[in-house]
Amino acid sequence: MNWIDWVLLAAIALAAFKGWSRGFIVEVGSLVALVAGVWAGIHLSDQVVDWLGLGVRNAVVAFFITFLVVILAVHLLARFLTTVIDVARLGLPNKAAGVLFGALRSVFMLSILLNLVAGYTRESWPDQDQVEASRLHAPVRSLAPMVFPDLGSTKWVDRAMDSVRDEADRVLGN
């Protein structure tokens, strides 16, 4: 195991502990919000750009606005359901299931991050030898493309990265 494995394990353990403290309903809501937010950001960001009157150069902003609105809506629904479910006093089963969903949500978010970083970094970071030596990198990275096969190659990501690079070049005067 190398430092990549330890970082991934620490993030997953922290999320599992958070799942214990938040419980099943909020963790399921968080997972649903993440998947729905990414899906909406990928598939609806063009409509958000048009609706907000933004140019193509602001595709990143449209993605994040769409993502945040979906996450907020699902989170509010999950909190409401938790309040309703609290009457039933689920206790330990709610917390135990929260651990599983917290860990799953963390692995999914790490998978998205690893896929985006791998596809859009100019430098080889982390070092390819470190990635190959990692026991967790490949299994974690493979999860998000199962749900979103076009994650690394969608047009919105390409446009967004071009937009960020163009803006950075403009600001830096290159």
Short mmCIF file of C-alpha atoms in Angstrom, two decimals:
data_model
loop_
_atom_site.label_atom_id
_atom_site.label_comp_id
_atom_site.label_asym_id
_atom_site.label_seq_id
_atom_site.Cartn_x
_atom_site.Cartn_y
_atom_site.Cartn_z
CA MET A 1 0.00 0.00 0.00
CA ASN A 2 1.26 3.46 -0.84
CA TRP A 3 0.20 7.01 -0.02
CA ILE A 4 -2.63 6.94 -2.59
CA ASP A 5 -4.21 3.98 -0.79
CA TRP A 6 -3.86 5.67 2.59
CA VAL A 7 -5.47 8.89 1.34
CA LEU A 8 -8.36 6.94 -0.22
CA LEU A 9 -8.81 4.82 2.92
CA ALA A 10 -8.78 7.90 5.16
CA ALA A 11 -11.45 9.59 3.03
CA ILE A 12 -13.63 6.46 3.04
CA ALA A 13 -13.22 5.96 6.81
CA LEU A 14 -14.12 9.60 7.48
CA ALA A 15 -17.22 9.25 5.31
CA ALA A 16 -18.20 6.01 7.09
CA PHE A 17 -17.96 7.78 10.46
CA LYS A 18 -20.00 10.66 9.08
CA GLY A 19 -22.56 8.11 7.84
CA TRP A 20 -22.80 6.71 11.36
CA SER A 21 -23.51 10.16 12.77
CA ARG A 22 -25.96 11.25 10.03
CA GLY A 23 -27.81 7.97 9.53
CA PHE A 24 -29.23 6.03 6.60
CA ILE A 25 -31.87 8.45 5.30
CA VAL A 26 -29.54 11.43 4.96
CA GLU A 27 -26.77 9.23 3.51
CA VAL A 28 -29.10 7.75 0.89
CA GLY A 29 -30.27 11.27 0.12
CA SER A 30 -26.65 12.39 -0.26
CA LEU A 31 -25.88 9.54 -2.65
CA VAL A 32 -29.01 10.18 -4.71
CA ALA A 33 -28.21 13.91 -4.72
CA LEU A 34 -24.67 13.27 -5.93
CA VAL A 35 -25.72 10.97 -8.78
CA ALA A 36 -28.67 13.17 -9.79
CA GLY A 37 -26.55 16.32 -9.51
CA VAL A 38 -23.77 14.97 -11.74
CA TRP A 39 -26.32 13.59 -14.22
CA ALA A 40 -28.19 16.91 -14.32
CA GLY A 41 -24.92 18.83 -14.61
CA ILE A 42 -23.78 16.70 -17.54
CA HIS A 43 -27.09 16.54 -19.38
CA LEU A 44 -28.81 19.81 -18.44
CA SER A 45 -25.96 22.33 -18.22
CA ASP A 46 -26.61 23.50 -21.81
CA GLN A 47 -30.20 24.33 -20.88
CA VAL A 48 -28.99 26.10 -17.74
CA VAL A 49 -26.53 28.15 -19.83
CA ASP A 50 -29.40 29.17 -22.13
CA TRP A 51 -31.83 29.77 -19.27
CA LEU A 52 -29.35 31.97 -17.39
CA GLY A 53 -28.26 33.74 -20.57
CA LEU A 54 -24.63 32.72 -20.08
CA GLY A 55 -22.17 32.20 -22.89
CA VAL A 56 -20.55 28.89 -23.72
CA ARG A 57 -17.45 30.13 -21.87
CA ASN A 58 -19.41 29.76 -18.62
CA ALA A 59 -20.17 26.04 -18.94
CA VAL A 60 -18.40 25.37 -15.65
CA VAL A 61 -20.70 27.83 -13.88
CA ALA A 62 -23.78 26.25 -15.49
CA PHE A 63 -22.66 22.77 -14.41
CA PHE A 64 -22.08 23.85 -10.81
CA ILE A 65 -25.34 25.82 -10.57
CA THR A 66 -27.28 22.82 -11.89
CA PHE A 67 -25.37 20.46 -9.61
CA LEU A 68 -25.95 22.61 -6.51
CA VAL A 69 -29.68 23.15 -7.15
CA VAL A 70 -30.27 19.40 -7.49
CA ILE A 71 -28.19 18.60 -4.41
CA LEU A 72 -30.01 21.22 -2.33
CA ALA A 73 -33.46 19.96 -3.38
CA VAL A 74 -32.65 16.32 -2.62
CA HIS A 75 -30.97 17.24 0.68
CA LEU A 76 -34.02 19.15 1.86
CA LEU A 77 -36.22 16.17 0.98
CA ALA A 78 -33.88 13.81 2.90
CA ARG A 79 -33.96 16.04 5.99
CA PHE A 80 -37.74 16.11 5.85
CA LEU A 81 -37.89 12.30 5.58
CA THR A 82 -35.44 11.97 8.47
CA THR A 83 -37.71 14.08 10.62
CA VAL A 84 -40.66 11.88 9.70
CA ILE A 85 -38.67 8.64 10.27
CA ASP A 86 -37.34 9.83 13.66
CA VAL A 87 -40.78 9.12 15.08
CA ALA A 88 -40.16 5.41 14.36
CA ARG A 89 -36.89 5.48 16.35
CA LEU A 90 -34.79 3.44 13.92
CA GLY A 91 -31.63 4.04 15.99
CA LEU A 92 -28.91 1.46 15.44
CA PRO A 93 -30.14 0.10 12.06
CA ASN A 94 -30.34 3.68 10.75
CA LYS A 95 -26.75 4.36 11.86
CA ALA A 96 -25.35 1.03 10.60
CA ALA A 97 -26.92 1.49 7.19
CA GLY A 98 -25.62 5.07 7.24
CA VAL A 99 -22.06 3.74 7.53
CA LEU A 100 -22.48 1.64 4.38
CA PHE A 101 -24.05 4.43 2.38
CA GLY A 102 -21.53 6.99 3.63
CA ALA A 103 -18.66 4.79 2.49
CA LEU A 104 -20.34 4.11 -0.88
CA ARG A 105 -20.96 7.81 -1.47
CA SER A 106 -17.34 8.58 -0.63
CA VAL A 107 -16.01 5.92 -3.02
CA PHE A 108 -18.28 7.27 -5.76
CA MET A 109 -17.10 10.88 -5.24
CA LEU A 110 -13.47 9.75 -5.17
CA SER A 111 -14.09 7.83 -8.40
CA ILE A 112 -15.45 10.95 -10.11
CA LEU A 113 -12.49 12.98 -8.86
CA LEU A 114 -9.92 10.38 -9.97
CA ASN A 115 -11.49 10.18 -13.44
CA LEU A 116 -11.57 13.94 -13.90
CA VAL A 117 -8.01 14.40 -12.63
CA ALA A 118 -6.71 11.55 -14.80
CA GLY A 119 -8.31 12.95 -17.94
CA TYR A 120 -7.43 16.60 -17.55
CA THR A 121 -4.08 17.05 -15.86
CA ARG A 122 -1.25 18.24 -18.03
CA GLU A 123 1.40 16.87 -15.71
CA SER A 124 1.52 13.24 -14.70
CA TRP A 125 0.24 13.53 -11.15
CA PRO A 126 0.24 11.34 -9.29
CA ASP A 127 3.20 9.51 -10.76
CA GLN A 128 2.14 6.56 -12.96
CA ASP A 129 4.31 4.16 -10.95
CA GLN A 130 2.49 5.20 -7.77
CA VAL A 131 -0.90 4.72 -9.44
CA GLU A 132 0.06 1.23 -10.63
CA ALA A 133 1.40 0.29 -7.18
CA SER A 134 -1.84 1.39 -5.52
CA ARG A 135 -4.26 -1.38 -4.63
CA LEU A 136 -7.29 0.90 -4.40
CA HIS A 137 -6.81 3.40 -7.24
CA ALA A 138 -8.02 1.16 -10.09
CA PRO A 139 -11.07 -0.31 -8.31
CA VAL A 140 -12.17 3.09 -6.97
CA ARG A 141 -11.61 4.85 -10.30
CA SER A 142 -13.62 2.20 -12.19
CA LEU A 143 -16.85 2.84 -10.24
CA ALA A 144 -18.04 6.19 -11.69
CA PRO A 145 -17.70 5.16 -15.37
CA MET A 146 -20.10 2.26 -14.63
CA VAL A 147 -22.77 4.84 -13.79
CA PHE A 148 -21.64 7.61 -16.18
CA PRO A 149 -19.83 5.94 -19.12
CA ASP A 150 -19.12 9.30 -20.78
CA LEU A 151 -17.71 10.93 -17.65
CA GLY A 152 -14.26 11.63 -19.02
CA SER A 153 -15.21 12.44 -22.59
CA THR A 154 -18.42 14.45 -22.52
CA LYS A 155 -18.58 17.67 -24.46
CA TRP A 156 -19.37 19.74 -21.38
CA VAL A 157 -16.12 18.66 -19.69
CA ASP A 158 -14.10 19.45 -22.81
CA ARG A 159 -15.79 22.86 -23.16
CA ALA A 160 -15.41 23.56 -19.46
CA MET A 161 -11.72 22.70 -19.44
CA ASP A 162 -11.15 24.75 -22.61
CA SER A 163 -13.00 27.63 -20.98
CA VAL A 164 -10.89 27.41 -17.82
CA ARG A 165 -7.65 27.21 -19.83
CA ASP A 166 -8.68 30.16 -22.06
CA GLU A 167 -9.61 32.25 -19.04
CA ALA A 168 -6.36 31.36 -17.27
CA ASP A 169 -4.38 32.29 -20.39
CA ARG A 170 -6.29 35.57 -20.66
CA VAL A 171 -5.72 36.46 -17.01
CA LEU A 172 -2.06 35.47 -17.13
CA GLY A 173 -1.57 37.32 -20.41
CA ASN A 174 -0.36 34.31 -22.38
#
